[in-house]
PDB file of C-alpha atoms and ligand atoms in Angstrom:
ATOM      1  CA  MET A  71     -21.381  85.279 -19.031  1.00  0.00           C
ATOM      2  CA  ALA A  72     -19.321  82.443 -20.426  1.00  0.00           C
ATOM      3  CA  THR A  73     -17.167  84.174 -22.989  1.00  0.00           C
ATOM      4  CA  ALA A  74     -17.795  87.069 -25.361  1.00  0.00           C
ATOM      5  CA  ARG A  75     -18.724  84.533 -28.048  1.00  0.00           C
ATOM      6  CA  GLY A  76     -21.001  82.374 -25.898  1.00  0.00           C
ATOM      7  CA  LEU A  77     -20.566  78.664 -25.298  1.00  0.00           C
ATOM      8  CA  PHE A  78     -22.343  75.911 -27.209  1.00  0.00           C
ATOM      9  CA  VAL A  79     -22.564  72.509 -25.520  1.00  0.00           C
ATOM     10  CA  SER A  80     -24.402  69.515 -26.978  1.00  0.00           C
ATOM     11  CA  PHE A  81     -25.321  66.276 -25.236  1.00  0.00           C
ATOM     12  CA  GLU A  82     -25.544  63.043 -27.194  1.00  0.00           C
ATOM     13  CA  GLY A  83     -26.178  59.378 -26.498  1.00  0.00           C
ATOM     14  CA  GLY A  84     -28.775  56.662 -26.786  1.00  0.00           C
ATOM     15  CA  GLU A  85     -32.132  56.407 -25.074  1.00  0.00           C
ATOM     16  CA  GLY A  86     -32.009  56.420 -21.273  1.00  0.00           C
ATOM     17  CA  ALA A  87     -28.421  57.691 -21.020  1.00  0.00           C
ATOM     18  CA  GLY A  88     -29.499  60.442 -18.597  1.00  0.00           C
ATOM     19  CA  LYS A  89     -29.014  63.451 -20.861  1.00  0.00           C
ATOM     20  CA  SER A  90     -31.892  65.490 -19.453  1.00  0.00           C
ATOM     21  CA  THR A  91     -30.813  64.961 -15.827  1.00  0.00           C
ATOM     22  CA  GLN A  92     -27.236  65.961 -16.659  1.00  0.00           C
ATOM     23  CA  ILE A  93     -28.371  69.019 -18.620  1.00  0.00           C
ATOM     24  CA  ARG A  94     -30.450  70.146 -15.648  1.00  0.00           C
ATOM     25  CA  LEU A  95     -27.558  69.626 -13.199  1.00  0.00           C
ATOM     26  CA  LEU A  96     -25.052  71.407 -15.453  1.00  0.00           C
ATOM     27  CA  ALA A  97     -27.441  74.318 -15.999  1.00  0.00           C
ATOM     28  CA  GLU A  98     -27.884  74.682 -12.217  1.00  0.00           C
ATOM     29  CA  ALA A  99     -24.131  74.616 -11.594  1.00  0.00           C
ATOM     30  CA  LEU A 100     -23.361  77.133 -14.341  1.00  0.00           C
ATOM     31  CA  ARG A 101     -26.142  79.485 -13.236  1.00  0.00           C
ATOM     32  CA  ALA A 102     -24.826  79.308  -9.675  1.00  0.00           C
ATOM     33  CA  ALA A 103     -21.442  80.363 -11.101  1.00  0.00           C
ATOM     34  CA  GLY A 104     -23.055  83.428 -12.686  1.00  0.00           C
ATOM     35  CA  HIS A 105     -23.591  82.285 -16.296  1.00  0.00           C
ATOM     36  CA  THR A 106     -26.741  82.885 -18.286  1.00  0.00           C
ATOM     37  CA  VAL A 107     -27.833  79.473 -19.518  1.00  0.00           C
ATOM     38  CA  VAL A 108     -30.336  78.459 -22.209  1.00  0.00           C
ATOM     39  CA  THR A 109     -31.405  74.803 -22.212  1.00  0.00           C
ATOM     40  CA  THR A 110     -32.919  73.468 -25.390  1.00  0.00           C
ATOM     41  CA  ARG A 111     -33.420  70.241 -27.351  1.00  0.00           C
ATOM     42  CA  GLU A 112     -33.585  68.655 -30.768  1.00  0.00           C
ATOM     43  CA  PRO A 113     -35.616  67.939 -32.683  1.00  0.00           C
ATOM     44  CA  GLY A 114     -37.352  71.124 -31.550  1.00  0.00           C
ATOM     45  CA  GLY A 115     -36.298  74.089 -29.481  1.00  0.00           C
ATOM     46  CA  SER A 116     -38.012  76.766 -31.613  1.00  0.00           C
ATOM     47  CA  PRO A 117     -41.701  76.995 -32.606  1.00  0.00           C
ATOM     48  CA  GLY A 118     -41.037  75.862 -36.189  1.00  0.00           C
ATOM     49  CA  ALA A 119     -38.783  73.016 -35.104  1.00  0.00           C
ATOM     50  CA  GLU A 120     -41.229  71.896 -32.393  1.00  0.00           C
ATOM     51  CA  ALA A 121     -43.904  71.532 -35.100  1.00  0.00           C
ATOM     52  CA  LEU A 122     -41.503  69.286 -37.035  1.00  0.00           C
ATOM     53  CA  ARG A 123     -40.670  67.379 -33.828  1.00  0.00           C
ATOM     54  CA  HIS A 124     -44.286  66.378 -33.584  1.00  0.00           C
ATOM     55  CA  VAL A 125     -44.332  65.197 -37.205  1.00  0.00           C
ATOM     56  CA  LEU A 126     -41.100  63.218 -36.728  1.00  0.00           C
ATOM     57  CA  LEU A 127     -41.679  61.587 -33.334  1.00  0.00           C
ATOM     58  CA  SER A 128     -45.315  60.683 -33.956  1.00  0.00           C
ATOM     59  CA  GLY A 129     -44.103  58.586 -36.879  1.00  0.00           C
ATOM     60  CA  ALA A 130     -46.166  60.652 -39.342  1.00  0.00           C
ATOM     61  CA  ALA A 131     -43.145  61.116 -41.616  1.00  0.00           C
ATOM     62  CA  GLU A 132     -42.056  57.458 -41.445  1.00  0.00           C
ATOM     63  CA  ALA A 133     -44.160  56.414 -44.446  1.00  0.00           C
ATOM     64  CA  PHE A 134     -42.227  58.856 -46.626  1.00  0.00           C
ATOM     65  CA  GLY A 135     -38.885  57.227 -45.887  1.00  0.00           C
ATOM     66  CA  VAL A 136     -35.620  57.940 -44.084  1.00  0.00           C
ATOM     67  CA  ARG A 137     -34.508  60.586 -46.606  1.00  0.00           C
ATOM     68  CA  MET A 138     -37.610  62.646 -45.930  1.00  0.00           C
ATOM     69  CA  GLU A 139     -37.026  62.270 -42.178  1.00  0.00           C
ATOM     70  CA  ALA A 140     -33.400  63.365 -42.570  1.00  0.00           C
ATOM     71  CA  LEU A 141     -34.540  66.473 -44.474  1.00  0.00           C
ATOM     72  CA  LEU A 142     -37.041  67.317 -41.760  1.00  0.00           C
ATOM     73  CA  PHE A 143     -34.445  66.916 -38.986  1.00  0.00           C
ATOM     74  CA  ALA A 144     -32.154  69.225 -40.966  1.00  0.00           C
ATOM     75  CA  ALA A 145     -34.922  71.798 -41.507  1.00  0.00           C
ATOM     76  CA  ALA A 146     -35.767  71.738 -37.800  1.00  0.00           C
ATOM     77  CA  ARG A 147     -32.083  72.230 -36.956  1.00  0.00           C
ATOM     78  CA  ALA A 148     -31.722  75.213 -39.302  1.00  0.00           C
ATOM     79  CA  ASP A 149     -34.715  76.946 -37.708  1.00  0.00           C
ATOM     80  CA  HIS A 150     -33.537  76.125 -34.183  1.00  0.00           C
ATOM     81  CA  LEU A 151     -30.102  77.595 -34.927  1.00  0.00           C
ATOM     82  CA  ASP A 152     -31.547  80.758 -36.479  1.00  0.00           C
ATOM     83  CA  CYS A 153     -34.206  81.412 -33.861  1.00  0.00           C
ATOM     84  CA  VAL A 154     -32.599  80.210 -30.615  1.00  0.00           C
ATOM     85  CA  ILE A 155     -28.994  79.000 -30.665  1.00  0.00           C
ATOM     86  CA  ARG A 156     -27.168  81.696 -32.649  1.00  0.00           C
ATOM     87  CA  PRO A 157     -29.014  84.607 -30.979  1.00  0.00           C
ATOM     88  CA  ALA A 158     -28.161  83.209 -27.517  1.00  0.00           C
ATOM     89  CA  LEU A 159     -24.496  82.714 -28.465  1.00  0.00           C
ATOM     90  CA  ALA A 160     -24.404  86.248 -29.877  1.00  0.00           C
ATOM     91  CA  ARG A 161     -25.541  87.485 -26.452  1.00  0.00           C
ATOM     92  CA  GLY A 162     -22.616  85.596 -24.908  1.00  0.00           C
ATOM     93  CA  GLU A 163     -24.816  82.977 -23.234  1.00  0.00           C
ATOM     94  CA  VAL A 164     -24.283  79.279 -22.591  1.00  0.00           C
ATOM     95  CA  VAL A 165     -26.468  76.994 -24.730  1.00  0.00           C
ATOM     96  CA  LEU A 166     -27.013  73.423 -23.528  1.00  0.00           C
ATOM     97  CA  CYS A 167     -28.628  71.378 -26.264  1.00  0.00           C
ATOM     98  CA  ASP A 168     -30.133  67.911 -25.820  1.00  0.00           C
ATOM     99  CA  ARG A 169     -28.981  66.236 -29.085  1.00  0.00           C
ATOM    100  CA  PHE A 170     -27.623  68.029 -32.139  1.00  0.00           C
ATOM    101  CA  VAL A 171     -26.033  67.108 -35.452  1.00  0.00           C
ATOM    102  CA  ASP A 172     -24.336  63.925 -34.174  1.00  0.00           C
ATOM    103  CA  SER A 173     -27.806  62.435 -33.610  1.00  0.00           C
ATOM    104  CA  SER A 174     -28.535  62.905 -37.321  1.00  0.00           C
ATOM    105  CA  ARG A 175     -25.147  61.449 -38.244  1.00  0.00           C
ATOM    106  CA  VAL A 176     -25.904  58.376 -36.153  1.00  0.00           C
ATOM    107  CA  TYR A 177     -29.682  57.833 -36.424  1.00  0.00           C
ATOM    108  CA  GLN A 178     -30.109  58.861 -40.063  1.00  0.00           C
ATOM    109  CA  GLY A 179     -26.549  58.321 -41.344  1.00  0.00           C
ATOM    110  CA  VAL A 180     -25.354  55.152 -39.579  1.00  0.00           C
ATOM    111  CA  THR A 181     -28.573  53.265 -38.824  1.00  0.00           C
ATOM    112  CA  GLY A 182     -30.762  54.975 -41.443  1.00  0.00           C
ATOM    113  CA  ASN A 183     -28.173  54.147 -44.124  1.00  0.00           C
ATOM    114  CA  ILE A 184     -28.456  57.565 -45.754  1.00  0.00           C
ATOM    115  CA  GLU A 185     -25.597  58.045 -48.174  1.00  0.00           C
ATOM    116  CA  PRO A 186     -22.717  60.159 -46.793  1.00  0.00           C
ATOM    117  CA  PRO A 187     -22.847  62.852 -49.543  1.00  0.00           C
ATOM    118  CA  LEU A 188     -26.489  63.605 -48.736  1.00  0.00           C
ATOM    119  CA  MET A 189     -25.712  63.708 -45.000  1.00  0.00           C
ATOM    120  CA  ALA A 190     -22.810  66.088 -45.651  1.00  0.00           C
ATOM    121  CA  ALA A 191     -24.983  68.342 -47.832  1.00  0.00           C
ATOM    122  CA  LEU A 192     -27.757  68.469 -45.231  1.00  0.00           C
ATOM    123  CA  GLU A 193     -25.223  69.281 -42.554  1.00  0.00           C
ATOM    124  CA  ARG A 194     -23.792  72.116 -44.620  1.00  0.00           C
ATOM    125  CA  VAL A 195     -27.144  73.768 -45.249  1.00  0.00           C
ATOM    126  CA  SER A 196     -28.595  73.164 -41.799  1.00  0.00           C
ATOM    127  CA  ILE A 197     -25.729  74.226 -39.535  1.00  0.00           C
ATOM    128  CA  GLY A 198     -23.532  76.348 -41.766  1.00  0.00           C
ATOM    129  CA  GLY A 199     -20.452  75.883 -39.576  1.00  0.00           C
ATOM    130  CA  THR A 200     -22.035  76.450 -36.152  1.00  0.00           C
ATOM    131  CA  MET A 201     -20.707  73.403 -34.327  1.00  0.00           C
ATOM    132  CA  PRO A 202     -20.782  72.854 -30.561  1.00  0.00           C
ATOM    133  CA  ASP A 203     -17.661  73.929 -28.656  1.00  0.00           C
ATOM    134  CA  VAL A 204     -17.956  70.691 -26.741  1.00  0.00           C
ATOM    135  CA  THR A 205     -20.102  67.589 -27.162  1.00  0.00           C
ATOM    136  CA  LEU A 206     -20.661  65.283 -24.212  1.00  0.00           C
ATOM    137  CA  VAL A 207     -21.335  61.730 -25.369  1.00  0.00           C
ATOM    138  CA  LEU A 208     -23.142  59.894 -22.564  1.00  0.00           C
ATOM    139  CA  ASP A 209     -22.138  56.308 -23.164  1.00  0.00           C
ATOM    140  CA  LEU A 210     -24.032  53.288 -21.857  1.00  0.00           C
ATOM    141  CA  PRO A 211     -24.572  49.683 -23.012  1.00  0.00           C
ATOM    142  CA  ALA A 212     -27.700  49.827 -25.181  1.00  0.00           C
ATOM    143  CA  GLU A 213     -29.554  47.262 -23.085  1.00  0.00           C
ATOM    144  CA  VAL A 214     -29.128  49.266 -19.878  1.00  0.00           C
ATOM    145  CA  GLY A 215     -30.232  52.476 -21.605  1.00  0.00           C
ATOM    146  CA  LEU A 216     -33.314  50.851 -23.103  1.00  0.00           C
ATOM    147  CA  GLN A 217     -34.322  49.362 -19.737  1.00  0.00           C
ATOM    148  CA  ARG A 218     -33.982  52.772 -18.111  1.00  0.00           C
ATOM    149  CA  ALA A 219     -35.969  54.471 -20.885  1.00  0.00           C
ATOM    150  CA  ARG A 220     -38.765  51.889 -20.608  1.00  0.00           C
ATOM    151  CA  ARG A 221     -38.897  52.204 -16.828  1.00  0.00           C
ATOM    152  CA  ARG A 222     -39.078  55.984 -17.162  1.00  0.00           C
ATOM    153  CA  ALA A 223     -41.890  55.823 -19.719  1.00  0.00           C
ATOM    154  CA  GLY A 224     -43.845  53.453 -17.471  1.00  0.00           C
ATOM    155  CA  GLU A 225     -43.352  55.651 -14.425  1.00  0.00           C
ATOM    156  CA  GLU A 226     -43.957  58.990 -16.042  1.00  0.00           C
ATOM    157  CA  ALA A 227     -47.088  58.399 -18.062  1.00  0.00           C
ATOM    158  CA  GLU A 228     -49.299  55.435 -17.629  1.00  0.00           C
ATOM    159  CA  GLY A 229     -49.726  53.672 -20.938  1.00  0.00           C
ATOM    160  CA  ALA A 230     -47.018  55.833 -22.566  1.00  0.00           C
ATOM    161  CA  SER A 231     -45.841  54.110 -25.705  1.00  0.00           C
ATOM    162  CA  PRO A 232     -42.260  54.267 -26.941  1.00  0.00           C
ATOM    163  CA  ASP A 233     -41.685  56.778 -29.755  1.00  0.00           C
ATOM    164  CA  ARG A 234     -40.926  55.678 -33.318  1.00  0.00           C
ATOM    165  CA  PHE A 235     -37.177  55.555 -32.692  1.00  0.00           C
ATOM    166  CA  GLU A 236     -37.270  53.803 -29.299  1.00  0.00           C
ATOM    167  CA  LYS A 237     -39.115  50.818 -30.718  1.00  0.00           C
ATOM    168  CA  GLU A 238     -36.248  49.605 -32.799  1.00  0.00           C
ATOM    169  CA  LYS A 239     -34.233  46.546 -31.932  1.00  0.00           C
ATOM    170  CA  LEU A 240     -31.408  46.239 -29.480  1.00  0.00           C
ATOM    171  CA  GLU A 241     -28.807  45.666 -32.181  1.00  0.00           C
ATOM    172  CA  VAL A 242     -29.739  48.949 -33.823  1.00  0.00           C
ATOM    173  CA  HIS A 243     -29.170  50.674 -30.496  1.00  0.00           C
ATOM    174  CA  GLU A 244     -25.767  48.987 -30.172  1.00  0.00           C
ATOM    175  CA  LYS A 245     -24.852  50.255 -33.634  1.00  0.00           C
ATOM    176  CA  ARG A 246     -25.834  53.763 -32.584  1.00  0.00           C
ATOM    177  CA  ARG A 247     -23.729  53.513 -29.453  1.00  0.00           C
ATOM    178  CA  GLN A 248     -20.770  52.569 -31.641  1.00  0.00           C
ATOM    179  CA  GLY A 249     -21.678  55.381 -34.048  1.00  0.00           C
ATOM    180  CA  PHE A 250     -21.387  57.989 -31.283  1.00  0.00           C
ATOM    181  CA  LEU A 251     -18.110  56.447 -30.063  1.00  0.00           C
ATOM    182  CA  ASP A 252     -16.712  56.557 -33.615  1.00  0.00           C
ATOM    183  CA  ILE A 253     -17.566  60.265 -33.945  1.00  0.00           C
ATOM    184  CA  ALA A 254     -15.907  60.937 -30.582  1.00  0.00           C
ATOM    185  CA  ALA A 255     -12.784  59.080 -31.738  1.00  0.00           C
ATOM    186  CA  ARG A 256     -12.707  61.055 -35.001  1.00  0.00           C
ATOM    187  CA  GLU A 257     -13.250  64.427 -33.308  1.00  0.00           C
ATOM    188  CA  PRO A 258     -11.419  64.263 -29.979  1.00  0.00           C
ATOM    189  CA  GLU A 259     -11.051  68.068 -29.868  1.00  0.00           C
ATOM    190  CA  ARG A 260     -14.807  68.533 -29.629  1.00  0.00           C
ATOM    191  CA  CYS A 261     -16.115  65.309 -28.063  1.00  0.00           C
ATOM    192  CA  ARG A 262     -15.810  63.910 -24.545  1.00  0.00           C
ATOM    193  CA  VAL A 263     -17.084  60.415 -23.790  1.00  0.00           C
ATOM    194  CA  VAL A 264     -18.730  60.175 -20.375  1.00  0.00           C
ATOM    195  CA  ASP A 265     -19.399  56.826 -18.662  1.00  0.00           C
ATOM    196  CA  ALA A 266     -23.149  57.129 -18.111  1.00  0.00           C
ATOM    197  CA  SER A 267     -23.315  54.030 -15.899  1.00  0.00           C
ATOM    198  CA  LEU A 268     -21.639  55.896 -13.028  1.00  0.00           C
ATOM    199  CA  ASP A 269     -23.464  57.608 -10.200  1.00  0.00           C
ATOM    200  CA  LYS A 270     -25.229  60.739 -11.469  1.00  0.00           C
ATOM    201  CA  GLY A 271     -23.500  63.076  -8.988  1.00  0.00           C
ATOM    202  CA  ARG A 272     -20.110  61.829 -10.146  1.00  0.00           C
ATOM    203  CA  ILE A 273     -21.077  62.237 -13.811  1.00  0.00           C
ATOM    204  CA  ALA A 274     -22.282  65.780 -13.117  1.00  0.00           C
ATOM    205  CA  ARG A 275     -18.975  66.692 -11.454  1.00  0.00           C
ATOM    206  CA  ASP A 276     -16.959  65.271 -14.362  1.00  0.00           C
ATOM    207  CA  ILE A 277     -19.083  67.134 -16.906  1.00  0.00           C
ATOM    208  CA  LEU A 278     -18.806  70.410 -15.008  1.00  0.00           C
ATOM    209  CA  SER A 279     -15.021  70.200 -14.888  1.00  0.00           C
ATOM    210  CA  GLU A 280     -14.830  69.404 -18.627  1.00  0.00           C
ATOM    211  CA  VAL A 281     -17.024  72.401 -19.411  1.00  0.00           C
ATOM    212  CA  GLN A 282     -15.022  74.659 -17.129  1.00  0.00           C
ATOM    213  CA  LEU A 283     -11.867  73.634 -18.991  1.00  0.00           C
ATOM    214  CA  VAL A 284     -13.480  74.587 -22.299  1.00  0.00           C
ATOM    215  CA  ILE A 285     -14.643  77.941 -20.888  1.00  0.00           C
ATOM    216  CA  ALA A 286     -11.101  78.652 -19.695  1.00  0.00           C
ATOM    217  CA  ARG A 287      -9.628  77.651 -23.077  1.00  0.00           C
ATOM    218  CA  LEU A 288     -12.055  79.885 -24.992  1.00  0.00           C
ATOM    219  CA  ALA A 289     -11.393  82.780 -22.656  1.00  0.00           C
ATOM    220  CA  ARG A 290      -7.642  82.360 -23.288  1.00  0.00           C
ATOM    221  CA  LEU A 291      -8.168  82.231 -27.074  1.00  0.00           C
ATOM    222  CA  GLY A 292     -10.357  85.327 -26.842  1.00  0.00           C
ATOM    223  CA  HIS A 293      -7.518  87.163 -25.127  1.00  0.00           C
ATOM    224  CA  ASP A 294      -5.072  85.986 -27.783  1.00  0.00           C
ATOM    225  CA  GLY A 295      -6.640  88.041 -30.532  1.00  0.00           C
ATOM    226  CA  GLY A 296     -10.115  86.626 -31.034  1.00  0.00           C
ATOM    227  CA  GLN A 297      -9.129  83.342 -32.707  1.00  0.00           C
ATOM    228  CA  ALA A 298     -12.185  81.839 -31.127  1.00  0.00           C
ATOM    229  CA  ALA A 299     -14.527  83.862 -33.368  1.00  0.00           C
ATOM    230  CA  ARG A 300     -17.460  81.889 -34.712  1.00  0.00           C
ATOM    231  CA  PRO A 301     -18.039  81.303 -38.398  1.00  0.00           C
TER     232      PRO A 301
HETATM  233  P1  TYD B 294     -36.547  62.368 -27.466  1.00  0.00           P
HETATM  234  O1  TYD B 294     -37.879  62.033 -26.862  1.00  0.00           O
HETATM  235  O2  TYD B 294     -36.033  63.766 -27.365  1.00  0.00           O
HETATM  236  O3  TYD B 294     -35.541  61.260 -27.032  1.00  0.00           O
HETATM  237  P2  TYD B 294     -34.282  61.180 -26.109  1.00  0.00           P
HETATM  238  O4  TYD B 294     -34.790  61.287 -24.714  1.00  0.00           O
HETATM  239  O5  TYD B 294     -33.750  59.850 -26.476  1.00  0.00           O
HETATM  240  O6  TYD B 294     -33.355  62.307 -26.526  1.00  0.00           O
HETATM  241  O7  TYD B 294     -36.662  61.926 -28.995  1.00  0.00           O
HETATM  242  C1  TYD B 294     -35.769  62.281 -29.959  1.00  0.00           C
HETATM  243  C2  TYD B 294     -35.649  61.098 -30.916  1.00  0.00           C
HETATM  244  O8  TYD B 294     -35.290  61.582 -32.202  1.00  0.00           O
HETATM  245  C3  TYD B 294     -34.569  60.147 -30.478  1.00  0.00           C
HETATM  246  O9  TYD B 294     -35.024  58.823 -30.599  1.00  0.00           O
HETATM  247  C4  TYD B 294     -33.452  60.391 -31.465  1.00  0.00           C
HETATM  248  C5  TYD B 294     -34.141  60.930 -32.688  1.00  0.00           C
HETATM  249  N1  TYD B 294     -33.320  61.890 -33.473  1.00  0.00           N
HETATM  250  C6  TYD B 294     -32.900  61.543 -34.753  1.00  0.00           C
HETATM  251  O10 TYD B 294     -33.207  60.451 -35.237  1.00  0.00           O
HETATM  252  N2  TYD B 294     -32.160  62.452 -35.477  1.00  0.00           N
HETATM  253  C7  TYD B 294     -31.825  63.671 -34.995  1.00  0.00           C
HETATM  254  O11 TYD B 294     -31.138  64.477 -35.681  1.00  0.00           O
HETATM  255  C8  TYD B 294     -32.266  64.028 -33.673  1.00  0.00           C
HETATM  256  C9  TYD B 294     -31.932  65.369 -33.094  1.00  0.00           C
HETATM  257  C10 TYD B 294     -33.017  63.101 -32.949  1.00  0.00           C
END
């Protein structure tokens, strides 16, 4: 077990930043240390949210505009939290989530140009205060990430076409990179920026030590009278 209140870790970054590899390596390391780990992803992670994932990534919702997409991402997130994330945290488990609310802030808020009050309202209803204990921002120049993502798509499934969000131009990806870095600068308590161009073993070691520090901090807070209680 991580702590009595569980541990919520999200991974963020652009396409091809290596989030899934790092989630797998962190899950292995934490399980080897005796933790119960749930790995999950957004959009998706619960049956209801996976249905919305299909609608969103196929591009079926695109015709209805970015506001509709933002609402669907928020709905998927609310279901994912209710059905998977909060129950796992209540059992004291570690949740590793591939993308979370920062992806909405960046993809829908920054590059989708959705007005901040709507983004804030969606965030309030979808997450209701359940924020990650730590968010690892895997940072990479957009061009390198896109090349990696394209190579992966070509290798993994012949004829695989990029999803609706991968198709967008390089400058949009650069804006998103900056969007994640801006969030990390605004919320240094929660966010850690990781240089995703380094060797993957090195990245994995850095991430594990960051997460261990957070586990130790939460355990200390827990012993100091439960200040670490979740909303
Ligand atoms: P996915 O195939 O999971 O991509 P990746 O490997 O890059 O994580 O596709 C998820 C896509 O959905 C990705 O392009 C980012 C986008 N997205 C949003 O636009 N808003 C969100 O809130 C989330 C969670 C994802």
